[in-house]
Coordinates of C-alpha atoms and ligand atoms in Angstrom, one line a residue:
M1 CA 2.2 -21.0 20.9
K2 CA 4.9 -18.7 21.4
K3 CA 5.8 -18.0 18.2
I4 CA 1.9 -17.0 17.5
T5 CA 2.0 -14.5 20.5
L6 CA 5.4 -13.4 19.3
I7 CA 3.5 -12.6 15.4
L8 CA 0.2 -11.4 17.2
S9 CA 1.8 -8.9 19.3
I10 CA 4.3 -7.6 16.4
V11 CA 1.1 -7.2 14.0
M12 CA -0.4 -5.2 17.2
I13 CA 2.7 -3.2 17.5
I14 CA 3.5 -2.2 14.0
P15 CA 0.1 0.0 13.4
L16 CA 0.9 1.6 17.0
F17 CA 4.2 2.6 15.9
W18 CA 2.6 3.7 12.1
S19 CA 0.0 5.7 13.6
C20 CA 2.5 7.1 16.4
A21 CA 4.8 8.4 13.3
T22 CA 2.4 10.5 11.4
R23 CA 0.8 11.8 14.5
Q24 CA 4.2 13.1 15.3
E25 CA 4.8 14.1 11.5
K26 CA 0.8 15.8 11.4
M27 CA 1.7 17.9 14.9
E28 CA 5.2 18.7 13.7
K29 CA 4.0 20.0 10.5
R30 CA 0.9 21.9 11.9
L31 CA 3.9 23.5 13.9
T32 CA 6.0 24.3 11.9
S33 CA 3.6 26.2 9.5
F34 CA 2.4 28.1 12.5
I35 CA 5.9 29.0 13.4
K36 CA 6.6 30.3 9.7
D37 CA 3.7 32.5 10.0
Y38 CA 5.0 33.7 13.7
E39 CA 8.1 34.6 12.2
A40 CA 6.4 36.4 9.5
R41 CA 4.6 38.7 11.6
I42 CA 6.9 38.6 14.7
I43 CA 10.1 39.3 13.1
P44 CA 9.2 42.3 11.8
L45 CA 7.5 43.9 15.1
Y46 CA 10.4 43.0 17.0
K47 CA 12.9 44.5 14.8
N48 CA 10.4 47.4 15.0
S49 CA 10.2 47.7 18.4
A50 CA 14.0 47.2 19.5
L51 CA 14.9 50.3 16.8
T52 CA 12.2 52.4 18.4
S53 CA 13.1 52.1 21.7
W54 CA 16.7 52.3 20.6
N55 CA 16.0 56.1 18.8
A56 CA 14.1 56.7 21.7
N57 CA 16.7 56.2 24.4
I58 CA 19.4 58.4 22.3
T59 CA 17.2 60.9 21.4
G60 CA 14.9 61.2 24.2
T61 CA 12.2 63.5 22.2
D62 CA 8.2 62.6 23.2
A63 CA 8.0 61.6 19.2
D64 CA 10.6 59.1 19.3
L65 CA 9.2 57.9 22.8
Q66 CA 5.8 57.8 21.3
L67 CA 6.7 55.6 18.3
S68 CA 8.9 53.7 20.4
E69 CA 5.9 52.7 23.0
K70 CA 3.1 52.3 19.7
A71 CA 6.0 49.7 18.7
S72 CA 6.3 47.6 21.7
F73 CA 2.5 47.6 22.2
K74 CA 1.6 46.4 18.7
L75 CA 4.6 43.7 19.6
E76 CA 2.6 42.6 22.5
K77 CA -0.8 42.6 20.9
E78 CA 0.3 39.6 19.0
Y79 CA 0.3 37.7 22.0
T80 CA -2.7 38.7 23.0
D81 CA -4.2 36.2 20.0
V82 CA -7.0 33.9 21.2
K83 CA -6.9 32.0 17.7
A84 CA -3.0 32.0 17.7
F85 CA -2.4 30.7 21.0
N86 CA -5.5 27.9 20.8
E87 CA -3.5 26.8 18.0
L88 CA -0.3 26.2 20.0
K89 CA -2.1 24.7 23.2
A90 CA -3.8 22.2 20.6
I91 CA -0.3 21.0 19.4
R92 CA 1.2 21.0 22.9
D93 CA -1.7 19.0 24.2
S94 CA -1.4 16.4 21.7
K95 CA 2.3 15.9 23.0
A96 CA 3.1 14.6 19.7
V97 CA 6.1 17.2 19.2
A98 CA 9.4 14.8 19.4
D99 CA 11.9 17.0 17.4
P100 CA 13.8 18.7 20.5
V101 CA 14.1 21.8 18.4
L102 CA 9.8 22.2 17.6
S103 CA 9.5 21.3 20.8
R104 CA 11.8 23.6 22.7
E105 CA 10.4 26.5 20.1
L106 CA 6.9 25.3 20.9
E107 CA 7.4 25.1 24.9
L108 CA 9.2 29.1 24.3
V109 CA 6.2 30.7 22.1
Y110 CA 3.7 28.7 24.3
N111 CA 5.1 30.6 27.0
M112 CA 4.7 33.7 25.8
Y113 CA 1.4 33.5 24.7
L114 CA 0.2 32.2 27.3
G115 CA 1.4 35.2 29.6
G116 CA -1.2 37.5 26.8
Q117 CA -4.3 35.4 27.5
V118 CA -5.7 37.5 29.9
D119 CA -8.6 39.3 29.9
T120 CA -7.5 42.8 29.1
A121 CA -10.0 44.7 31.7
L122 CA -7.7 43.0 34.2
I123 CA -4.4 44.1 32.4
S124 CA -5.6 48.0 31.8
E125 CA -7.0 47.6 35.6
R126 CA -3.5 46.7 36.4
L127 CA -1.7 49.2 34.2
K128 CA -3.8 52.1 35.9
M129 CA -2.9 50.9 39.6
E130 CA 0.8 50.8 38.8
T131 CA 0.5 54.2 36.8
E132 CA -0.5 55.3 39.6
I133 CA 1.5 53.9 42.3
N134 CA 4.2 55.2 40.3
K135 CA 3.2 58.6 40.1
K136 CA 3.0 58.5 44.2
Y137 CA 7.2 57.5 44.1
L138 CA 8.0 60.1 41.5
N139 CA 5.8 62.9 43.4
F140 CA 7.5 61.2 46.8
R141 CA 10.3 64.0 48.5
A142 CA 11.2 63.2 52.0
S143 CA 10.5 65.8 54.4
I144 CA 13.7 66.3 56.5
N145 CA 13.2 69.1 58.4
G146 CA 10.3 71.0 57.2
K147 CA 12.9 71.2 53.7
E148 CA 12.0 69.2 50.8
A149 CA 14.7 66.1 50.1
S150 CA 15.3 64.1 46.8
D151 CA 16.5 60.3 46.7
N152 CA 20.1 61.4 46.4
Q153 CA 19.8 64.4 48.9
V154 CA 18.8 61.4 51.4
E155 CA 21.7 59.3 49.7
G156 CA 24.3 61.6 50.1
I157 CA 23.4 62.5 53.8
L158 CA 23.1 58.8 54.7
K159 CA 26.7 58.1 53.1
T160 CA 28.5 61.5 54.6
S161 CA 26.8 62.4 57.9
L162 CA 28.7 61.6 61.0
S163 CA 25.4 62.9 63.3
G164 CA 23.6 59.9 64.5
K165 CA 20.2 62.1 65.0
D166 CA 21.3 63.4 61.1
L167 CA 21.0 59.9 59.7
K168 CA 18.6 58.9 61.7
T169 CA 16.1 61.7 60.3
A170 CA 17.0 61.1 56.9
W171 CA 16.2 57.6 57.0
E172 CA 13.6 58.0 58.2
A173 CA 12.1 60.6 56.3
H174 CA 13.0 58.6 53.8
K175 CA 10.8 55.9 54.3
Q176 CA 7.7 58.0 55.0
I177 CA 6.4 56.8 51.3
G178 CA 6.0 53.4 52.5
P179 CA 2.7 54.2 54.4
V180 CA 1.8 55.9 51.3
V181 CA 2.2 53.8 48.6
A182 CA 1.7 50.6 51.1
G183 CA -2.3 49.8 50.6
D184 CA -2.1 50.4 46.8
I185 CA 0.6 48.3 46.7
V186 CA -0.8 45.3 48.8
K187 CA -3.9 45.6 46.7
L188 CA -2.0 45.6 43.1
V189 CA -0.3 42.2 44.2
K190 CA -3.7 41.3 44.4
Q191 CA -4.5 42.0 41.5
R192 CA -2.0 40.9 39.7
N193 CA -2.5 37.2 41.8
L194 CA -5.9 37.1 40.1
I195 CA -4.7 37.4 36.6
A196 CA -2.3 34.4 37.0
Q197 CA -4.9 32.4 39.1
K198 CA -7.1 33.7 35.8
L199 CA -4.2 31.7 33.7
G200 CA -4.1 28.6 36.6
F201 CA -0.7 29.8 38.6
N202 CA -1.2 29.7 42.3
N203 CA 0.1 33.2 42.2
Y204 CA 1.3 36.0 40.1
H205 CA 5.0 35.0 42.0
E206 CA 5.2 31.5 40.5
M207 CA 3.5 32.6 37.3
S208 CA 6.5 35.1 36.7
L209 CA 9.2 33.0 37.1
K210 CA 7.4 30.0 35.4
L211 CA 6.5 32.4 32.4
S212 CA 9.9 33.3 32.3
G213 CA 11.6 29.4 32.4
Q214 CA 12.1 29.5 35.5
D215 CA 10.7 26.5 38.1
P216 CA 10.4 29.1 41.8
A217 CA 11.4 25.5 43.8
E218 CA 15.1 25.3 41.9
V219 CA 15.5 28.7 41.8
T220 CA 14.7 28.6 46.1
A221 CA 17.1 25.8 46.4
I222 CA 19.5 27.9 44.4
F223 CA 19.2 30.8 47.4
D224 CA 18.9 28.7 50.0
E225 CA 22.5 26.5 49.1
L226 CA 24.2 30.3 48.4
D227 CA 22.2 31.6 52.5
N228 CA 24.0 28.3 53.6
L229 CA 27.7 28.7 52.4
T230 CA 27.4 32.4 53.0
R231 CA 25.9 32.9 56.4
D232 CA 29.4 32.7 58.3
A233 CA 31.6 34.5 56.2
F234 CA 28.9 37.4 56.2
A235 CA 28.4 37.2 59.8
G236 CA 32.3 37.2 60.2
L237 CA 32.4 40.5 57.9
K238 CA 29.1 41.9 59.4
K239 CA 31.6 42.2 62.4
D240 CA 34.5 44.0 60.6
I241 CA 31.5 46.4 59.0
D242 CA 30.0 47.2 62.5
N243 CA 33.9 47.4 64.2
F244 CA 34.1 50.0 61.5
Y245 CA 31.1 52.0 61.5
A246 CA 31.0 51.7 65.7
K247 CA 34.3 53.6 64.9
R248 CA 33.0 56.0 62.5
Y249 CA 30.3 57.1 64.5
N250 CA 32.0 56.4 67.8
I251 CA 29.2 54.3 69.2
K252 CA 28.9 51.0 70.3
P253 CA 28.8 48.3 67.7
E254 CA 25.4 47.0 69.5
E255 CA 24.5 50.8 69.7
L256 CA 24.0 50.5 65.6
Q257 CA 20.8 51.2 63.6
P258 CA 19.9 50.3 60.0
W259 CA 20.6 54.4 59.5
H260 CA 24.5 53.8 60.0
Y261 CA 25.0 51.7 57.1
Q262 CA 25.7 54.1 54.0
N263 CA 22.8 53.7 52.6
R264 CA 19.0 53.1 52.5
Y265 CA 18.8 49.1 52.5
F266 CA 22.4 48.3 52.9
Q267 CA 22.5 47.0 49.3
E268 CA 25.8 48.3 49.2
A269 CA 29.0 47.7 51.1
P270 CA 30.9 50.0 52.9
E271 CA 34.2 51.2 51.5
I272 CA 36.4 49.7 54.7
Y273 CA 39.2 48.7 51.8
T274 CA 40.0 51.6 49.7
V275 CA 41.5 51.3 46.3
D276 CA 41.6 54.5 44.5
F277 CA 40.5 52.8 41.0
D278 CA 39.6 56.0 39.0
K279 CA 43.2 57.2 39.2
Y280 CA 44.3 54.6 36.8
Y281 CA 42.0 55.2 34.0
K282 CA 42.1 58.7 34.1
S283 CA 44.2 58.7 30.8
Q284 CA 42.4 55.8 29.5
D285 CA 40.1 55.1 26.5
P286 CA 37.6 52.3 28.4
A287 CA 35.8 51.8 24.6
K288 CA 39.3 50.9 23.2
L289 CA 40.9 48.6 25.9
A290 CA 37.8 47.1 26.1
A291 CA 37.6 46.4 22.0
A292 CA 41.0 45.3 22.0
Y293 CA 40.3 43.0 24.9
Y294 CA 37.7 41.1 23.4
D295 CA 39.5 40.8 20.2
G296 CA 42.4 38.7 21.6
L297 CA 39.7 36.4 23.0
G298 CA 38.6 35.9 19.5
L299 CA 35.4 37.8 20.1
N300 CA 35.7 41.3 18.2
V301 CA 33.4 43.7 18.7
D302 CA 33.8 46.1 16.0
A303 CA 30.7 45.7 14.4
I304 CA 28.9 46.4 17.6
L305 CA 30.9 49.6 18.3
A306 CA 30.0 51.0 15.1
N307 CA 26.5 50.8 15.5
S308 CA 26.8 51.9 18.7
D309 CA 26.4 55.1 21.2
L310 CA 29.2 55.6 23.8
Y311 CA 29.3 59.3 24.9
E312 CA 27.0 61.6 26.3
K313 CA 24.3 63.6 24.9
P314 CA 21.5 65.9 25.1
G315 CA 18.2 64.8 26.0
K316 CA 20.3 60.8 25.8
N317 CA 19.3 57.9 28.3
Q318 CA 22.0 58.4 31.1
H319 CA 22.3 54.8 32.0
A320 CA 23.6 52.0 29.6
F321 CA 22.3 48.7 27.9
S322 CA 22.5 46.3 25.3
T323 CA 20.0 45.5 22.6
D324 CA 19.8 42.7 19.9
I325 CA 17.9 45.0 17.1
D326 CA 17.5 42.1 15.0
R327 CA 19.3 38.6 15.8
E328 CA 21.2 39.0 13.1
G329 CA 24.7 41.1 14.0
D330 CA 23.0 44.5 14.5
V331 CA 23.6 44.6 18.2
R332 CA 24.3 47.7 19.9
T333 CA 24.9 49.1 23.4
L334 CA 24.1 52.7 24.5
D335 CA 26.9 54.2 27.0
N336 CA 27.9 57.3 28.4
I337 CA 31.5 56.6 28.7
T338 CA 34.1 58.8 30.9
P339 CA 37.7 57.6 31.4
S340 CA 36.9 56.0 34.9
S341 CA 36.7 52.5 36.8
Q342 CA 33.3 53.3 37.0
W343 CA 32.6 53.1 32.4
M344 CA 35.6 50.1 32.2
G345 CA 33.3 48.2 34.2
T346 CA 29.5 49.4 32.4
I347 CA 31.5 49.1 29.0
L348 CA 32.8 45.7 29.8
H349 CA 29.7 45.0 31.0
E350 CA 27.7 46.1 28.0
L351 CA 29.8 44.2 25.4
G352 CA 29.5 41.2 27.8
H353 CA 25.9 41.5 26.7
G354 CA 27.0 42.1 23.0
V355 CA 29.3 39.3 22.4
Y356 CA 26.4 36.9 23.5
S357 CA 24.0 38.0 21.6
Y358 CA 26.3 38.9 18.2
Y359 CA 27.7 35.5 18.4
N360 CA 24.6 33.3 18.5
D361 CA 24.3 30.9 15.5
R362 CA 22.1 32.1 13.0
S363 CA 21.3 28.6 11.5
L364 CA 18.9 28.2 14.3
P365 CA 15.4 29.3 14.2
F366 CA 14.7 33.5 15.5
T367 CA 12.9 32.3 18.8
L368 CA 16.3 30.2 19.7
R369 CA 18.1 32.4 18.7
T370 CA 19.0 34.8 22.1
E371 CA 20.1 34.1 25.4
A372 CA 18.7 30.9 27.7
H373 CA 17.5 33.0 30.3
T374 CA 18.4 36.8 31.1
F375 CA 20.3 36.1 33.9
T376 CA 22.7 33.9 31.6
T377 CA 23.7 36.6 29.5
E378 CA 23.4 39.1 32.7
S379 CA 26.4 36.9 34.3
I380 CA 28.5 36.6 31.1
A381 CA 28.2 40.7 31.4
E382 CA 28.9 40.2 34.9
M383 CA 31.9 38.5 34.4
F384 CA 33.6 40.7 32.5
G385 CA 32.3 43.7 34.6
R386 CA 34.4 42.3 37.4
F387 CA 37.5 42.8 35.8
A388 CA 37.6 46.8 35.7
T389 CA 38.7 46.6 39.0
D390 CA 40.8 43.4 38.7
P391 CA 44.7 44.1 39.2
A392 CA 45.7 41.2 37.4
W393 CA 43.1 42.2 34.3
M394 CA 44.6 45.4 34.6
Q395 CA 48.3 44.8 34.8
S396 CA 47.9 42.2 31.8
M397 CA 45.8 45.3 29.9
N398 CA 49.5 47.3 30.8
I399 CA 47.0 50.2 32.7
I400 CA 49.2 48.9 35.7
D401 CA 52.2 47.3 36.5
E402 CA 53.6 44.3 38.2
K403 CA 54.4 46.5 41.3
E404 CA 51.3 48.5 41.5
A405 CA 49.0 45.4 40.7
A406 CA 51.0 43.6 43.8
T407 CA 50.5 46.4 46.2
I408 CA 46.8 47.0 45.2
A409 CA 45.7 42.8 45.2
D410 CA 44.7 42.2 48.6
N411 CA 42.2 45.4 49.1
A412 CA 40.5 45.0 46.0
H413 CA 40.1 41.4 46.1
K414 CA 38.7 42.3 49.9
A415 CA 36.5 44.8 48.6
L416 CA 34.5 43.2 46.0
R417 CA 34.1 40.4 48.4
L418 CA 32.6 42.2 50.6
Q419 CA 30.2 44.5 48.0
M420 CA 29.4 40.5 46.4
L421 CA 28.5 39.3 50.3
V422 CA 26.4 42.5 50.7
F423 CA 24.6 42.6 48.1
S424 CA 23.9 38.5 48.0
R425 CA 22.3 39.1 51.7
W426 CA 20.3 42.0 50.7
A427 CA 18.5 40.0 47.4
Q428 CA 18.2 37.3 49.8
V429 CA 16.0 39.7 51.8
M430 CA 14.1 40.6 48.0
Y431 CA 13.4 37.5 46.6
R432 CA 12.1 35.9 50.0
F433 CA 9.8 39.0 51.0
E434 CA 8.5 38.6 47.1
K435 CA 8.0 35.4 47.1
E436 CA 5.5 35.4 50.7
M437 CA 4.0 38.9 49.6
Y438 CA 2.7 36.8 46.7
S439 CA 2.0 33.4 48.5
N440 CA -0.7 35.6 50.9
P441 CA -0.7 39.3 50.6
D442 CA -3.2 39.7 53.9
Q443 CA -0.5 38.6 56.6
D444 CA 1.7 41.2 58.7
L445 CA 4.3 42.5 55.9
N446 CA 5.8 44.8 58.1
Q447 CA 7.2 42.0 60.7
V448 CA 7.7 39.6 57.3
W449 CA 10.4 42.5 55.9
W450 CA 11.7 43.0 59.0
N451 CA 12.5 38.9 59.9
L452 CA 14.0 38.4 57.0
V453 CA 16.3 41.9 57.3
E454 CA 17.3 40.7 60.7
K455 CA 17.9 36.8 59.5
Y456 CA 19.9 37.6 56.3
Q457 CA 21.3 40.9 56.5
M458 CA 22.1 41.0 60.3
L459 CA 20.1 44.3 60.7
R460 CA 18.9 45.4 63.9
K461 CA 14.9 46.4 63.7
P462 CA 14.7 50.0 65.6
E463 CA 12.7 48.9 68.8
G464 CA 9.0 49.5 67.9
R465 CA 9.5 50.0 64.8
N466 CA 5.8 48.9 63.0
M467 CA 5.6 50.7 59.4
P468 CA 6.0 49.2 55.8
D469 CA 9.5 49.6 55.1
W470 CA 9.3 47.5 52.2
A471 CA 7.2 49.6 50.2
T472 CA 10.0 52.1 49.8
K473 CA 11.6 50.2 47.6
I474 CA 10.1 50.7 44.2
H475 CA 11.4 47.5 43.0
V476 CA 8.4 45.7 45.0
A477 CA 5.8 47.7 43.6
L478 CA 6.8 48.0 40.0
Y479 CA 9.6 45.6 38.8
P480 CA 8.2 42.8 40.3
C481 CA 9.7 39.3 40.7
Y482 CA 13.3 40.0 38.8
Y483 CA 15.5 40.7 41.3
H484 CA 16.8 37.5 42.0
N485 CA 17.9 37.2 38.5
Y486 CA 20.6 40.1 39.3
L487 CA 22.0 37.1 42.4
L488 CA 21.7 34.6 39.7
G489 CA 23.7 36.1 37.6
E490 CA 26.3 37.1 40.0
V491 CA 26.0 32.9 41.0
L492 CA 26.7 32.0 37.3
A493 CA 29.5 34.5 36.4
S494 CA 31.7 32.5 39.4
Q495 CA 30.6 29.1 38.2
L496 CA 32.0 30.0 34.3
Y497 CA 34.7 32.0 35.7
S498 CA 36.3 29.2 37.8
Y499 CA 35.4 26.7 34.8
I500 CA 37.4 28.4 32.2
V501 CA 40.6 29.1 34.7
T502 CA 40.1 25.6 35.6
N503 CA 39.6 24.1 32.0
V504 CA 40.0 26.4 29.4
T505 CA 42.8 28.6 30.2
K506 CA 45.8 29.6 32.8
N507 CA 45.3 33.3 32.3
P508 CA 43.2 34.4 35.5
A509 CA 42.0 37.5 33.3
F510 CA 41.7 35.8 30.1
T511 CA 44.0 38.2 28.6
G512 CA 44.6 37.5 24.7
D513 CA 43.6 33.9 24.9
K514 CA 41.4 32.6 21.7
A515 CA 40.2 29.3 23.8
V516 CA 38.1 31.5 25.7
G517 CA 36.5 32.8 23.2
I518 CA 35.7 29.7 21.6
Y519 CA 34.7 28.3 24.9
L520 CA 32.2 31.1 25.4
K521 CA 30.9 30.8 21.8
E522 CA 30.1 27.0 21.5
K523 CA 29.2 26.2 25.0
V524 CA 27.3 29.3 25.9
F525 CA 26.4 31.8 23.1
M526 CA 26.2 29.4 20.4
P527 CA 23.0 27.2 21.9
G528 CA 21.2 30.2 22.4
S529 CA 17.9 29.2 23.9
R530 CA 17.9 25.9 22.5
Y531 CA 18.2 24.1 25.8
Y532 CA 16.7 24.9 29.5
W533 CA 18.8 27.4 31.4
N534 CA 20.0 24.5 33.9
D535 CA 20.8 22.4 30.6
M536 CA 22.7 24.4 29.0
I537 CA 24.9 25.1 32.6
E538 CA 25.3 21.3 32.8
K539 CA 26.5 21.3 29.1
A540 CA 28.9 24.3 29.7
T541 CA 30.4 23.5 32.9
G542 CA 29.9 19.8 33.8
E543 CA 26.9 21.3 37.0
K544 CA 23.6 22.2 37.4
L545 CA 24.0 25.8 38.2
T546 CA 25.4 25.7 41.9
A547 CA 26.6 28.8 44.7
K548 CA 29.8 26.9 45.4
Y549 CA 31.8 28.2 42.8
Y550 CA 29.9 31.8 44.2
A551 CA 31.1 30.6 48.1
K552 CA 34.4 29.7 47.0
Q553 CA 35.3 33.0 45.0
F554 CA 33.7 34.9 47.8
V555 CA 33.8 33.4 51.1
N556 CA 37.0 31.6 51.5
Ligands
ZN1 ZN1 23.5 43.9 32.5

C-alpha cells in the first residue's frame, strides 16, 4: 500500500516539476528578450540625456538647455509605452521568474514603466500646476517696510540682526508667500493623489516611496527609531541653543520665537562652537587633496577628474553634482572649487558619488549598474564629505599639525554634532508633514505643521498664529517626497563609518588604508542595485539600516 502511494506521488510530482521548469524557462527567456530590446532602446537615450544635461549645466545656454530638455523627454517617453508595460506585467504576474538577477531587473524596470502608465492629460495638468506654482515662488519677493527683499536678504537679516523687531518683520515677510501658494499646493497634492490612485496606490506619498523602492512603513520605523534616540540629547542641546540666543538677544529663553534662530526654518545649527576652518584651506588645493586621499584608499579618481569640470566659469551651474554618463566609466563631477572648507567638503562629497559609480561591476546588466538607492550613494558622499572639518582627517592629510588638531578637536566635534541633530529634527518635520498632507490634504495643515515643529524642533508657535507656513518651503510643493533621503543618507553614513572603523581599519580618517577601498568596492559599489537597499546594507554591515550608529556618533 505504502509503496503504491509513493510511486503514485512520484509520478504525479515529476510532471509538475517538469512543467514548472519549462514555465520558468519560458518566462525567463521572454524577460531576457524584453531586456535585450529594452537596453537597445534605453541605453542610447540614457547616455544622450546625461550628456546633454551635463553640457547644459556647463554652458547654461538656451540651445543646450533645449537639447537637454528634449533628450530627457525622449527618455521619459519610453516608459509610457503601454505595450512594453503590458509585456512586463504579464511576465511579472506569472511569478515564474526565479533567477535572482533577472527578477531584480524585472522589479526595477517594472516600477519605472508603472510610473509612466498615467493618462498624459493628468500628467500635463500636473506639470501646468507645478509650473504655475514655481512662477509664484520665483516672482515672490518678501516686502519689508514697503521694500522688496530676496530670500538671501531675508536670510541675511535673520543671521545678523540683533533687533527682535527686525527679525520678526523679516521672518513674517518671508512667510507672506504661504497664503499665495497654499491653495494651489493643496490642489496639486490632490492631482498627484489622483495620479497615484489611478495606479493603485493610496496616495502620492506612498507611490513615490514604493516606486523608488522604499517601503513607507520601513522608512517611518527608522524615523521613529531616530526620534527616540535623539530626542533627549536634542532637548539638552536645545537648552544650550536657547541660552545662547537668549544672551545674544538679551531676552529670557522662554521669550524666544521662531525668528530668533538665525534661519527661516531652524534647519541649520547656530555657530555656538566656532572653528575657522577656512583659514586652513586658504593655501590648499582641494581637488589635489581629494585626489591624493582617494588614491590612498585604492579608489583612484584620475579618470573621473579628467572628465570633470572643477572651476568657476561664466554661465556655469553654480552648485555641484556628480553624474554617471554611461555606467561604463564615464563619471564626472561639476564643481566651482575655491580654497575653502566648504569646497573641500563638496569635492570629497561629489567624488564619493563618483567612486560609487565608477567602481561598479561592469558584468552586471545595465539596469543594475547603479546605486542600491539614491540615499545609499548620498551616504557614501556624506561620509567622505564630513572629513573636510574633521581634525583627524586634516592632520592625516598634513593640512594641520597634531597640536592644532588637538586644539580644535572638541569644538569641531561639537559643531558637527549640533548641525547633525538640528538637521535630523528638521527632517523629521518634513517627512511627517508630507506623509500627513498626502494622506489627507483637507485637514488643518497649518495646525499639522506647527504641531510637528513644536514636537520635533521644540520651537514655540507664535501666539495665535494660523498661517500656511508649511507652504513657504518650496520642497513641499515642487520637490515632493524626497527630503527624507537626505536624513537616511546621514544615518547610513554613520552606520558604514562605524562598521569600517570597527572591522576594516583602525584609522579614523581611513587615510592611506587600501582595505577601506576594497571593502567599499566589494560590499557597496560593485553590488550596484543588485539587492534591495536594506539587503545590501545588511550584507555590508551585518545589520539592516539602523539609527543606532548615528546616535552613537552624535548623541553620546
Ligand atoms: Zn550628494
